[in-house]
Amino acid sequence: ASSTAWAVVFEDQPEVVAQGTFEGEWAERHIFLKELAAVVEAAERFALAGRSAVLSFRVDNLAVVKAVQRMHSSSFLGNQLLARLYDTASAHSLHIDVSWVPTNLLQI
């Protein structure tokens, strides 16, 4: 995610992309919330598309990785996003794996 947009690709199908932009009130949100929202939105879209039982995300924001691993954030909105992620994973029998990678290794 960047300050204005996000995108996620499947490792096994790089031509399949989930993407979006941060508009309205989201344009001013902290980057932690934007990157967490990108993971949540992508998980929701992939779940609706009937993707595999394991979704692995590589993000360059360690705070997002820790929040997802703990399913807790110090932010109220962050906890709301994590609840959506948990609900999506539970409803679709998904395992969400999030790991950190340096920004320079992320390519879309």
PDB file of C-alpha atoms in Angstrom:
ATOM      1  CA  ALA A   1       0.000   0.000   0.000  1.00  0.00           C
ATOM      2  CA  SER A   2       1.008   3.562  -0.564  1.00  0.00           C
ATOM      3  CA  SER A   3      -0.561   6.743   0.720  1.00  0.00           C
ATOM      4  CA  THR A   4      -3.038   6.733  -2.194  1.00  0.00           C
ATOM      5  CA  ALA A   5      -3.539   3.144  -3.407  1.00  0.00           C
ATOM      6  CA  TRP A   6      -2.984  -0.556  -2.752  1.00  0.00           C
ATOM      7  CA  ALA A   7      -2.620  -3.718  -4.810  1.00  0.00           C
ATOM      8  CA  VAL A   8      -2.240  -7.440  -4.087  1.00  0.00           C
ATOM      9  CA  VAL A   9      -1.324 -10.213  -6.534  1.00  0.00           C
ATOM     10  CA  PHE A  10      -1.450 -13.999  -6.367  1.00  0.00           C
ATOM     11  CA  GLU A  11       2.001 -15.571  -6.396  1.00  0.00           C
ATOM     12  CA  ASP A  12       0.719 -18.440  -8.541  1.00  0.00           C
ATOM     13  CA  GLN A  13      -1.315 -16.157 -10.826  1.00  0.00           C
ATOM     14  CA  PRO A  14       0.471 -12.790 -11.114  1.00  0.00           C
ATOM     15  CA  GLU A  15      -2.079 -11.584 -13.635  1.00  0.00           C
ATOM     16  CA  VAL A  16      -4.809 -11.665 -10.939  1.00  0.00           C
ATOM     17  CA  VAL A  17      -4.759  -8.413  -8.998  1.00  0.00           C
ATOM     18  CA  ALA A  18      -6.936  -6.996  -6.236  1.00  0.00           C
ATOM     19  CA  GLN A  19      -6.472  -3.258  -5.968  1.00  0.00           C
ATOM     20  CA  GLY A  20      -8.073  -0.110  -4.694  1.00  0.00           C
ATOM     21  CA  THR A  21      -7.521   3.505  -3.777  1.00  0.00           C
ATOM     22  CA  PHE A  22      -7.772   5.447  -0.538  1.00  0.00           C
ATOM     23  CA  GLU A  23     -10.346   8.175  -1.017  1.00  0.00           C
ATOM     24  CA  GLY A  24     -12.402  10.465   1.175  1.00  0.00           C
ATOM     25  CA  GLU A  25     -11.623  10.114   4.868  1.00  0.00           C
ATOM     26  CA  TRP A  26      -9.241   7.234   4.095  1.00  0.00           C
ATOM     27  CA  ALA A  27      -6.932   9.589   2.195  1.00  0.00           C
ATOM     28  CA  GLU A  28      -5.943  11.170   5.521  1.00  0.00           C
ATOM     29  CA  ARG A  29      -5.628   7.968   7.588  1.00  0.00           C
ATOM     30  CA  HIS A  30      -2.315   6.761   9.022  1.00  0.00           C
ATOM     31  CA  ILE A  31      -0.343   4.386   6.774  1.00  0.00           C
ATOM     32  CA  PHE A  32      -0.740   1.571   9.335  1.00  0.00           C
ATOM     33  CA  LEU A  33      -4.520   1.699   8.908  1.00  0.00           C
ATOM     34  CA  LYS A  34      -4.229   1.918   5.125  1.00  0.00           C
ATOM     35  CA  GLU A  35      -1.953  -1.108   4.910  1.00  0.00           C
ATOM     36  CA  LEU A  36      -4.114  -3.099   7.317  1.00  0.00           C
ATOM     37  CA  ALA A  37      -7.227  -2.130   5.335  1.00  0.00           C
ATOM     38  CA  ALA A  38      -5.508  -3.356   2.157  1.00  0.00           C
ATOM     39  CA  VAL A  39      -4.916  -6.792   3.728  1.00  0.00           C
ATOM     40  CA  VAL A  40      -8.525  -6.958   4.942  1.00  0.00           C
ATOM     41  CA  GLU A  41     -10.011  -5.839   1.626  1.00  0.00           C
ATOM     42  CA  ALA A  42      -7.842  -8.248  -0.347  1.00  0.00           C
ATOM     43  CA  ALA A  43      -8.762 -11.145   1.968  1.00  0.00           C
ATOM     44  CA  GLU A  44     -12.453 -10.328   1.539  1.00  0.00           C
ATOM     45  CA  ARG A  45     -12.175 -10.173  -2.247  1.00  0.00           C
ATOM     46  CA  PHE A  46     -10.130 -13.372  -2.486  1.00  0.00           C
ATOM     47  CA  ALA A  47     -12.550 -15.196  -0.156  1.00  0.00           C
ATOM     48  CA  LEU A  48     -15.505 -14.172  -2.303  1.00  0.00           C
ATOM     49  CA  ALA A  49     -13.619 -15.418  -5.368  1.00  0.00           C
ATOM     50  CA  GLY A  50     -13.282 -18.846  -3.743  1.00  0.00           C
ATOM     51  CA  ARG A  51      -9.510 -18.735  -3.319  1.00  0.00           C
ATOM     52  CA  SER A  52      -7.477 -21.316  -1.420  1.00  0.00           C
ATOM     53  CA  ALA A  53      -7.677 -22.017   2.278  1.00  0.00           C
ATOM     54  CA  VAL A  54      -4.365 -20.251   2.933  1.00  0.00           C
ATOM     55  CA  LEU A  55      -3.846 -16.600   2.037  1.00  0.00           C
ATOM     56  CA  SER A  56      -0.270 -15.407   2.456  1.00  0.00           C
ATOM     57  CA  PHE A  57       0.393 -11.696   2.482  1.00  0.00           C
ATOM     58  CA  ARG A  58       3.834 -10.070   2.357  1.00  0.00           C
ATOM     59  CA  VAL A  59       3.772  -6.524   3.685  1.00  0.00           C
ATOM     60  CA  ASP A  60       6.458  -3.957   4.413  1.00  0.00           C
ATOM     61  CA  ASN A  61       4.801  -2.665   7.584  1.00  0.00           C
ATOM     62  CA  LEU A  62       5.911  -4.618  10.652  1.00  0.00           C
ATOM     63  CA  ALA A  63       3.144  -3.077  12.785  1.00  0.00           C
ATOM     64  CA  VAL A  64       0.547  -4.587  10.417  1.00  0.00           C
ATOM     65  CA  VAL A  65       2.242  -7.993  10.610  1.00  0.00           C
ATOM     66  CA  LYS A  66       2.245  -7.914  14.428  1.00  0.00           C
ATOM     67  CA  ALA A  67      -1.350  -6.671  14.615  1.00  0.00           C
ATOM     68  CA  VAL A  68      -2.600  -9.490  12.378  1.00  0.00           C
ATOM     69  CA  GLN A  69      -0.550 -12.092  14.239  1.00  0.00           C
ATOM     70  CA  ARG A  70      -1.938 -10.904  17.574  1.00  0.00           C
ATOM     71  CA  MET A  71      -5.354  -9.955  16.189  1.00  0.00           C
ATOM     72  CA  HIS A  72      -5.069  -6.787  18.244  1.00  0.00           C
ATOM     73  CA  SER A  73      -4.286  -3.153  17.573  1.00  0.00           C
ATOM     74  CA  SER A  74      -3.895  -0.158  19.869  1.00  0.00           C
ATOM     75  CA  SER A  75      -6.233   1.667  17.480  1.00  0.00           C
ATOM     76  CA  PHE A  76     -10.017   1.345  17.675  1.00  0.00           C
ATOM     77  CA  LEU A  77     -10.304   1.421  13.871  1.00  0.00           C
ATOM     78  CA  GLY A  78      -7.450  -1.073  13.631  1.00  0.00           C
ATOM     79  CA  ASN A  79      -9.390  -3.457  15.886  1.00  0.00           C
ATOM     80  CA  GLN A  80     -12.495  -3.013  13.729  1.00  0.00           C
ATOM     81  CA  LEU A  81     -10.459  -3.957  10.648  1.00  0.00           C
ATOM     82  CA  LEU A  82      -8.994  -6.979  12.452  1.00  0.00           C
ATOM     83  CA  ALA A  83     -12.514  -8.073  13.424  1.00  0.00           C
ATOM     84  CA  ARG A  84     -13.487  -7.947   9.729  1.00  0.00           C
ATOM     85  CA  LEU A  85     -10.419 -10.009   8.865  1.00  0.00           C
ATOM     86  CA  TYR A  86     -11.264 -12.561  11.565  1.00  0.00           C
ATOM     87  CA  ASP A  87     -14.901 -12.735  10.422  1.00  0.00           C
ATOM     88  CA  THR A  88     -13.827 -13.268   6.806  1.00  0.00           C
ATOM     89  CA  ALA A  89     -11.332 -15.961   7.736  1.00  0.00           C
ATOM     90  CA  SER A  90     -13.866 -17.742   9.943  1.00  0.00           C
ATOM     91  CA  ALA A  91     -16.717 -17.565   7.447  1.00  0.00           C
ATOM     92  CA  HIS A  92     -14.596 -18.934   4.589  1.00  0.00           C
ATOM     93  CA  SER A  93     -12.337 -21.328   6.555  1.00  0.00           C
ATOM     94  CA  LEU A  94      -9.236 -19.335   5.643  1.00  0.00           C
ATOM     95  CA  HIS A  95      -5.857 -19.238   7.277  1.00  0.00           C
ATOM     96  CA  ILE A  96      -4.336 -15.767   6.991  1.00  0.00           C
ATOM     97  CA  ASP A  97      -0.543 -15.662   6.979  1.00  0.00           C
ATOM     98  CA  VAL A  98       1.141 -12.257   7.044  1.00  0.00           C
ATOM     99  CA  SER A  99       4.893 -11.817   6.984  1.00  0.00           C
ATOM    100  CA  TRP A 100       7.222  -8.854   6.724  1.00  0.00           C
ATOM    101  CA  VAL A 101       9.459  -8.106   3.754  1.00  0.00           C
ATOM    102  CA  PRO A 102      11.625  -5.058   3.097  1.00  0.00           C
ATOM    103  CA  THR A 103       9.978  -2.433   0.917  1.00  0.00           C
ATOM    104  CA  ASN A 104      12.605  -2.805  -1.807  1.00  0.00           C
ATOM    105  CA  LEU A 105      11.656  -6.485  -2.275  1.00  0.00           C
ATOM    106  CA  LEU A 106       7.975  -5.763  -2.920  1.00  0.00           C
ATOM    107  CA  GLN A 107       7.131  -5.675  -6.603  1.00  0.00           C
ATOM    108  CA  ILE A 108       3.764  -5.517  -8.283  1.00  0.00           C
TER     109      ILE A 108
END
